[in-house]
Short mmCIF file of C-alpha atoms and ligand atoms in Angstrom, two decimals:
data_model
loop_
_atom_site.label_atom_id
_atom_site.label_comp_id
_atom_site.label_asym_id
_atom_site.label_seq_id
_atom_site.Cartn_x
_atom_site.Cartn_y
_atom_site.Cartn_z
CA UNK A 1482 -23.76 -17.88 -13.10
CA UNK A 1483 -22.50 -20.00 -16.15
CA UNK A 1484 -18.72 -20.63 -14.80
CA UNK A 1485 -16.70 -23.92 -14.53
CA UNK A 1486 -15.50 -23.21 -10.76
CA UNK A 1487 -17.43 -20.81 -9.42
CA UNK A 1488 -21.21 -21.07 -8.39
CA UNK A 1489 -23.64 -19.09 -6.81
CA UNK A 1490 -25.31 -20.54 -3.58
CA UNK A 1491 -27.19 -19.38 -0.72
CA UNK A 1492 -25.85 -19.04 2.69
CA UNK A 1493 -28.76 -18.89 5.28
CA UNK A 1494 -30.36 -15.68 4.13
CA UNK A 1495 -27.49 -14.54 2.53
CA UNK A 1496 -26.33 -15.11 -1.62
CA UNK A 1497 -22.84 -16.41 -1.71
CA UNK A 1498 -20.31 -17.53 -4.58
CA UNK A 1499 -18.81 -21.28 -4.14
CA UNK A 1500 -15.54 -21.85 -5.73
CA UNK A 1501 -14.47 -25.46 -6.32
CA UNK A 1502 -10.71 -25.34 -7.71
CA UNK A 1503 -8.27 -28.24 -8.17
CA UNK A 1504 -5.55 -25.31 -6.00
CA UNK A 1505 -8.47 -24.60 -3.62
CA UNK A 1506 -11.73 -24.23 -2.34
CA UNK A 1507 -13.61 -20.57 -1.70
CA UNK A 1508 -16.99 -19.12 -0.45
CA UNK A 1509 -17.47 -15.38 -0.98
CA UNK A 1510 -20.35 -13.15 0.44
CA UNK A 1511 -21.55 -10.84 -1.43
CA UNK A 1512 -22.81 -9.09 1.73
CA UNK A 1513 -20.02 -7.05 2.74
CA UNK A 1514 -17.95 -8.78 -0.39
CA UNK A 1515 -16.95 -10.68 2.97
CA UNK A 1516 -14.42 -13.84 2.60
CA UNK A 1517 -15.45 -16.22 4.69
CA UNK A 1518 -13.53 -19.32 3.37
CA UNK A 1519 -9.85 -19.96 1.74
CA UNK A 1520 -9.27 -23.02 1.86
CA UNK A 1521 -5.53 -23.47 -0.36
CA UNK A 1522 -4.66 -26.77 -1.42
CA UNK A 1523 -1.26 -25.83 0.52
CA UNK A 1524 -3.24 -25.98 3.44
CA UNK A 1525 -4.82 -29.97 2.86
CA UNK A 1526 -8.42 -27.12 2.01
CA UNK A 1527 -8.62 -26.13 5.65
CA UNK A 1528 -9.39 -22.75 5.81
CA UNK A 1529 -6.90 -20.43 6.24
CA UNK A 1530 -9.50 -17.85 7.64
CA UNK A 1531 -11.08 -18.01 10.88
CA UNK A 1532 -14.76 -18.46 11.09
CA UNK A 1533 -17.12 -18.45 14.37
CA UNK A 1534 -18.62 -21.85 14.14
CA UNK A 1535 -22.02 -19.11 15.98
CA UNK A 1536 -22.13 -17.38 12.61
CA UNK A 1537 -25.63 -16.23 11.57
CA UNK A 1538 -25.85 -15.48 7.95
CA UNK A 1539 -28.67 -12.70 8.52
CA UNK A 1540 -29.06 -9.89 5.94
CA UNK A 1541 -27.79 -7.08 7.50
CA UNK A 1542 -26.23 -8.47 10.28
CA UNK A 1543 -21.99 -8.26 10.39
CA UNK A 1544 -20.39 -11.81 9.85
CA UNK A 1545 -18.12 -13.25 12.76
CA UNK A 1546 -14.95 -14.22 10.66
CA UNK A 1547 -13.15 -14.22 7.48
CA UNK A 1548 -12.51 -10.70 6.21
CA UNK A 1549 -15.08 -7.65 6.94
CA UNK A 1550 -14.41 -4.82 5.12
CA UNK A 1551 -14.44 -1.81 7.14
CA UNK A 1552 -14.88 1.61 5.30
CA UNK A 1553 -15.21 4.51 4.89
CA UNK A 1554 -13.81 4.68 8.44
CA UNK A 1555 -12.55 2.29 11.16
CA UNK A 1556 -13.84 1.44 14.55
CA UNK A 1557 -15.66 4.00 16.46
CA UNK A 1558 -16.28 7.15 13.59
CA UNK A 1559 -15.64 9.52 17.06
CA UNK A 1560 -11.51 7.92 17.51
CA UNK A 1561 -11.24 8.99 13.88
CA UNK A 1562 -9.21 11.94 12.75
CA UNK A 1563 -11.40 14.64 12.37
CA UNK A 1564 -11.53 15.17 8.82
CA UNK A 1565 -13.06 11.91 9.07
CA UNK A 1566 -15.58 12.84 11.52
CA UNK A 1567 -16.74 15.90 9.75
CA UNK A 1568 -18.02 14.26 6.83
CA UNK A 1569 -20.95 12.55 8.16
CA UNK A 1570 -23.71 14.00 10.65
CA UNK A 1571 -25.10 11.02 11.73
CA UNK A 1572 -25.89 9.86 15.17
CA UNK A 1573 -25.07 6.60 16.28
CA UNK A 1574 -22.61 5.84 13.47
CA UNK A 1575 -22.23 2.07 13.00
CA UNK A 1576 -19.35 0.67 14.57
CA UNK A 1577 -16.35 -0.33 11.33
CA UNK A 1578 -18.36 2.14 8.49
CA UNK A 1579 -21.70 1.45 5.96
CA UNK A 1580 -20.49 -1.27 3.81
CA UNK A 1581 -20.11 -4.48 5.91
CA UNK A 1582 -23.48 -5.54 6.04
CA UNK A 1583 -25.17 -4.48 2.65
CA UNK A 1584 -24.53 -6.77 -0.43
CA UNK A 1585 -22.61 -5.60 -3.08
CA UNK A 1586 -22.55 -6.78 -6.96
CA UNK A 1587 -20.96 -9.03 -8.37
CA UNK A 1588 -18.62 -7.40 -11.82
CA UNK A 1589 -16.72 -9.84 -13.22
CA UNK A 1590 -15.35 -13.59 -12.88
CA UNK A 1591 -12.06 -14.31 -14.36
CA UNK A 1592 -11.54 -18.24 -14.05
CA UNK A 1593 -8.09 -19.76 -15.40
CA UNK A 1594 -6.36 -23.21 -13.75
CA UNK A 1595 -4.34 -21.52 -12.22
CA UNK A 1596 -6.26 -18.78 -10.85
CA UNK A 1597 -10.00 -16.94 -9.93
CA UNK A 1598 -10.02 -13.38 -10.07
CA UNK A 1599 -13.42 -11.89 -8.63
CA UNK A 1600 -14.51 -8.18 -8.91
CA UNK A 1601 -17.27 -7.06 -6.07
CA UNK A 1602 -18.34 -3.99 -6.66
CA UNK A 1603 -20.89 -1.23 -4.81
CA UNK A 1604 -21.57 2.66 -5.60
CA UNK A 1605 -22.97 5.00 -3.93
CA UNK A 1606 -26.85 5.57 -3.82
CA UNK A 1607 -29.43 8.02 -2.24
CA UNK A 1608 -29.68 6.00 0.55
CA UNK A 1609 -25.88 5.34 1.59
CA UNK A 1610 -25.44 9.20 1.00
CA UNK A 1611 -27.80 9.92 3.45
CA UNK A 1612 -25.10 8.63 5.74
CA UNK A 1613 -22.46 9.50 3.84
CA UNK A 1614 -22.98 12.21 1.39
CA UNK A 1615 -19.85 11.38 -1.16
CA UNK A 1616 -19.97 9.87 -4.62
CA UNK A 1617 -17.88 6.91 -4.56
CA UNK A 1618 -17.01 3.02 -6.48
CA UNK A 1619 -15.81 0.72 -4.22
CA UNK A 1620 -14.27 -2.25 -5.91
CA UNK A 1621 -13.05 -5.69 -3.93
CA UNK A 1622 -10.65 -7.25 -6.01
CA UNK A 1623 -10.44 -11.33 -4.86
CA UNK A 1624 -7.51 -13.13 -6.59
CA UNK A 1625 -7.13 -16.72 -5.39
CA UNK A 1626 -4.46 -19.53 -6.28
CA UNK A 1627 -2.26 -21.54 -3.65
CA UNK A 1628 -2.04 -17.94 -2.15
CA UNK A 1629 -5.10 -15.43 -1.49
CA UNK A 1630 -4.21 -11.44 -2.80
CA UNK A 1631 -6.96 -9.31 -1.34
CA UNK A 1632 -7.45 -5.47 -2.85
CA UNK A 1633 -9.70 -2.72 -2.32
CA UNK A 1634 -9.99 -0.08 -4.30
CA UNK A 1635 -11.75 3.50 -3.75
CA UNK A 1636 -12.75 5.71 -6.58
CA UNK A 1637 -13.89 9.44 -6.54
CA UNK A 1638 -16.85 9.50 -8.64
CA UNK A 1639 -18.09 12.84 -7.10
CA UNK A 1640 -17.17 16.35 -7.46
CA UNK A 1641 -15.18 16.90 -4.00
CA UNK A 1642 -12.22 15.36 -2.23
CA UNK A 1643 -13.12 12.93 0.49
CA UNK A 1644 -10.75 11.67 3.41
CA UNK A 1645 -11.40 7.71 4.85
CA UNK A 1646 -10.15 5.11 6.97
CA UNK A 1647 -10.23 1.01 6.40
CA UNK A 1648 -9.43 -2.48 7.00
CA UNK A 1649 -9.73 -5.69 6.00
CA UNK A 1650 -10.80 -6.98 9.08
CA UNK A 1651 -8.70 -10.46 8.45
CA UNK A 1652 -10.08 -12.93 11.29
CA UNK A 1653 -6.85 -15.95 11.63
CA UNK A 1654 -7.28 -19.19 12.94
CA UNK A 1655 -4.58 -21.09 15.68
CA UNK A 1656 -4.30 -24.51 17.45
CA UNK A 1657 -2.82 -22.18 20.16
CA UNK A 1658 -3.17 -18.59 21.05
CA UNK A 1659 -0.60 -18.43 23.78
CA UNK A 1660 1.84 -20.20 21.68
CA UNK A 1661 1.37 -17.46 18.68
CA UNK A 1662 3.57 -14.77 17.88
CA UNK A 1663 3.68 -11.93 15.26
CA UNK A 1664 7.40 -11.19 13.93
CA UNK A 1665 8.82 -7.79 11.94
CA UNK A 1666 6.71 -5.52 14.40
CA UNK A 1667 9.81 -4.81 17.09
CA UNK A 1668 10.25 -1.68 17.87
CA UNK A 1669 7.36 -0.39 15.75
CA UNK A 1670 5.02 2.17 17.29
CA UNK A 1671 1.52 1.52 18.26
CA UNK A 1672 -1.45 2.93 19.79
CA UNK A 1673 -2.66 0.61 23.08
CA UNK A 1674 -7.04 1.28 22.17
CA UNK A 1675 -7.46 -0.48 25.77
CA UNK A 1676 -5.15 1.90 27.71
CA UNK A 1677 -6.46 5.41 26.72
CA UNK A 1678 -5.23 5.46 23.68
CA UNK A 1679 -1.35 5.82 24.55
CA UNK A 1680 1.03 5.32 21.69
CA UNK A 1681 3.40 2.55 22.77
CA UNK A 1682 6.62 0.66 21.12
CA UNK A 1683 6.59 -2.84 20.88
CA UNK A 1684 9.27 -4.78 22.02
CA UNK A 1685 10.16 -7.56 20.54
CA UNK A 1686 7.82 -10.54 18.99
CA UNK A 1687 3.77 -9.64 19.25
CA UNK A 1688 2.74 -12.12 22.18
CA UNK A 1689 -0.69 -13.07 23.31
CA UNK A 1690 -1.54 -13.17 26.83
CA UNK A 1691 -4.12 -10.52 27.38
CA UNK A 1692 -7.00 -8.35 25.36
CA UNK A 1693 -5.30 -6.96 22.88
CA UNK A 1694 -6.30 -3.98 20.73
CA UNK A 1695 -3.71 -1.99 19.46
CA UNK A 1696 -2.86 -0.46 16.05
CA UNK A 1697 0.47 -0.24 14.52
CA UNK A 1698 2.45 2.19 12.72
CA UNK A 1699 4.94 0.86 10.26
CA UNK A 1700 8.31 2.56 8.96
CA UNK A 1701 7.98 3.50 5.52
CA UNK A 1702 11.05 1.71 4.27
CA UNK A 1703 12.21 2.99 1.20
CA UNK A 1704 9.40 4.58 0.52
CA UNK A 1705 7.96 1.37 -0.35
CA UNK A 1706 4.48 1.79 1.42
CA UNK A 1707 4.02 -1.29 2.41
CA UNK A 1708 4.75 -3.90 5.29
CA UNK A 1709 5.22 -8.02 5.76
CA UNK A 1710 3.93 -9.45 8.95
CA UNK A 1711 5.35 -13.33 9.66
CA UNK A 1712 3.04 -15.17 12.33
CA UNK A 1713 4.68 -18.28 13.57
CA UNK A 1714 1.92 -20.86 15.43
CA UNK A 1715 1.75 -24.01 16.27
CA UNK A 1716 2.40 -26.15 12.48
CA UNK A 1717 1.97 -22.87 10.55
CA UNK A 1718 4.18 -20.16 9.21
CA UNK A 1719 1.96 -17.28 7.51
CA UNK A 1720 3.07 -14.15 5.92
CA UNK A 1721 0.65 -11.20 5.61
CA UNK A 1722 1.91 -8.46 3.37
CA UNK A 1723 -0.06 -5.57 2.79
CA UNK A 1724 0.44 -2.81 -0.05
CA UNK A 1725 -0.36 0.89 0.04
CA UNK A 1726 -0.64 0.73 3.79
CA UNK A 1727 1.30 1.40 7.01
CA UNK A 1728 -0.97 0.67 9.91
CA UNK A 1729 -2.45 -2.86 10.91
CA UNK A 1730 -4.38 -3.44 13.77
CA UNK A 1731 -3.46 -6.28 16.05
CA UNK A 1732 -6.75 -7.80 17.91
CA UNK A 1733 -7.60 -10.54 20.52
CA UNK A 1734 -10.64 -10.35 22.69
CA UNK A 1735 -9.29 -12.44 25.51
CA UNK A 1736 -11.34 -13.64 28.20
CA UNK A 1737 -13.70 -10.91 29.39
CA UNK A 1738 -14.46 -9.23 25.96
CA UNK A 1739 -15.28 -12.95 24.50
CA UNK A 1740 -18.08 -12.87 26.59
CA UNK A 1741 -19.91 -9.14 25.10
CA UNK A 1742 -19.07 -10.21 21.22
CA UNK A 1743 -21.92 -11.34 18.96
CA UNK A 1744 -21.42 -14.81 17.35
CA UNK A 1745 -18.71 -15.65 19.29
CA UNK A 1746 -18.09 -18.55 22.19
CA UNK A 1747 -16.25 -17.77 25.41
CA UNK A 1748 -13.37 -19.91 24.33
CA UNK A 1749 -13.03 -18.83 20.84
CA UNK A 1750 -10.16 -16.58 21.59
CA UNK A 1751 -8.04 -19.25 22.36
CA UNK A 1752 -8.32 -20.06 18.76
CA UNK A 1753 -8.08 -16.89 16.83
CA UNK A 1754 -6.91 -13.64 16.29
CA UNK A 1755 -6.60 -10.56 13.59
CA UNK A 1756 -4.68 -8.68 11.81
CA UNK A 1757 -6.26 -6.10 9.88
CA UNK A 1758 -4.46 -4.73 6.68
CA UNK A 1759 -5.18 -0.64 7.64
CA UNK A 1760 -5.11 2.98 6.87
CA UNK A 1761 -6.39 4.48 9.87
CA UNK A 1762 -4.88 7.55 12.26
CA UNK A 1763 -2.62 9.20 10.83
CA UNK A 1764 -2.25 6.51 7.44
CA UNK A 1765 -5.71 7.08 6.47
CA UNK A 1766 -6.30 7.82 3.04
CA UNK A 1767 -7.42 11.35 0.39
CA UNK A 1768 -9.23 10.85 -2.27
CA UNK A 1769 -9.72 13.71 -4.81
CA UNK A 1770 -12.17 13.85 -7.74
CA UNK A 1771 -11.72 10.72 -10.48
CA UNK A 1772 -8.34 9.64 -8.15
CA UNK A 1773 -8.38 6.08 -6.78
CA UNK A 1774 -6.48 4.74 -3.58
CA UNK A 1775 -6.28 1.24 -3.08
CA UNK A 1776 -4.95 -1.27 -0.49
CA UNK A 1777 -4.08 -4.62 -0.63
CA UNK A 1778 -3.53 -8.05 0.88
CA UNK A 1779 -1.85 -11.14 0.57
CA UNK A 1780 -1.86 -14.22 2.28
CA UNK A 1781 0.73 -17.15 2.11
CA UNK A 1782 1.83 -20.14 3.84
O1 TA6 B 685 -10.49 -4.33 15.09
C1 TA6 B 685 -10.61 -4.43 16.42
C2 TA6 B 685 -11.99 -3.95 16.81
O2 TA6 B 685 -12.16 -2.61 16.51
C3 TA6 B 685 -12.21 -4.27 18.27
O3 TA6 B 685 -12.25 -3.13 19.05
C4 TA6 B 685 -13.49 -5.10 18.26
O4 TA6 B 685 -14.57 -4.41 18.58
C5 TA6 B 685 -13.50 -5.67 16.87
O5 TA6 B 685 -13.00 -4.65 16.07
C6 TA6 B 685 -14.79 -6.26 16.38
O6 TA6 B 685 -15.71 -5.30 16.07
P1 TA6 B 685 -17.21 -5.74 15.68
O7 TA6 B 685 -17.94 -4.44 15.42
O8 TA6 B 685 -17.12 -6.59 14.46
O9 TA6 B 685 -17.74 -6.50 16.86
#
């Protein structure tokens, strides 16, 4: 890799690209194309992303933090919408879809001083259609400066529609979970996934003070397909837009849960939480022959 910021190192078992920019400082995974590090110069380098300080970086083995890339469904394949489920006959589907924990390529590096653009890319194969029999180019689309813009984009390489869910599973850091709160979701509909499923509105400001796993709906204003999140925590204001997508997923393990997660430390929820840029329910996505969807992130201070 013959580039002036970027460098490819090795992360435990796992091949990773360093970036070293005067605006900030990066490590991508190409298993899973997973962030794992953003640190903006904004933010004095600390990483805006939350990582387990338990991670294991084991081939094959889901990552604890930064952004996992769930697709081509969400969560449990069975709490999908059906079209979803029908596509693939597998038993024992893994939890958050087949691309997490599988490397993908790297396509291109755009470097400027003001910017690093990074294309990930992974196609389908014999083996992945064994799970999944579609044709498919899945493209993660990394642009970083002071701020971090995160896309993904599907393309139907095969010969039949296909219907998917996904998220970029963004992990958050805070000094303070009970002092944290989510603004622009009041009033927005949600689905509680630790009370059977019920759909819910919130009221007022997104609070922590209990597991939390819920998924929101979000008003399509204007037809604008998209939705800004503002989290207010102790010394940080963060706004997380996402494009092309009207569902997020709100998620804090909380006490009981911390204890069951992989790579994770009982008190580790007091320091984190996500929010995961989504089209799942009934915003997940169609893609016929040749068409491309895509969904996006971005991250600023
Ligand atoms: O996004 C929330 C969620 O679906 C939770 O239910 C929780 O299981 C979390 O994802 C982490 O999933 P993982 O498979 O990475 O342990």
């Amino acid at each position: 890799m013959n580039h002036i910021f970027c460098k490819q190192v090795q992360k435990g078992e796992l091949d990773a690209i360093q970036i070293n920019h005067p605006l900030f400082k990066a490590t991508l995974l190409l298993q899973g194309a997973q962030l794992i590090k953003f640190c903006p110069q904004n933010n004095q380098y600390k990483n805006l992303l939350w990582l387990s300080n338990q991670v294991e970086y084991k081939i094959g083995q889901p990552l604890r933090g930064g952004i996992p890339i769930c697709w081509p469904w969400f969560g449990n394949l069975d709490k999908n919408p059906k079209n979803i489920q029908q596509q693939t006959n597998i038993n024992n589907a893994p939890a958050h879809g087949i691309v997490r924990d599988i490397p993908w390529a790297v396509h291109s590096i755009i470097e400027s001083c003001e910017a690093v653009i990074i294309d990930l890319k992974i196609q389908s194969n014999d083996s992945l259609k064994r799970i999944w029999p579609y044709d498919f180019s899945l493209t993660a689309r990394f642009t970083f400066s002071q701020t971090l813009s995160v896309e993904l984009i599907t393309e139907n390489t095969g010969q039949s529609s296909f219907h998917f869910s996904q998220a970029l599973h963004t992990y958050l850091p805070t000094e303070d979970i009970r002092q944290t709160y989510i603004h622009n979701a009041q009033q927005t509909e949600y689905i509680d996934a630790l009370d059977e499923w019920t759909k819910k509105k919130q009221q007022g400001r997104v609070v922590f003070n209990q597991e939390t796993d819920r998924l929101y709906f979000f008003e399509n204003n204007a037809g604008e397909n998209q939705f800004e999140l503002r989290v207010e925590s102790p010394n940080q204001q963060l706004i997380l837009k996402t494009s092309n997508s009207l569902s997020a997923v709100i998620w804090n393990p909380w006490v009981d849960k911390s204890k069951r997660l992989s790579q994770f430390s009982a008190d580790d929820y007091k320091s984190m939480y996500c929010i995961e840029s989504a089209n799942v329910m009934s915003d997940h996505k169609s893609v016929a022959k040749n068409e491309k969807q895509s969904i996006a992130l971005q991250l600023t201070l």
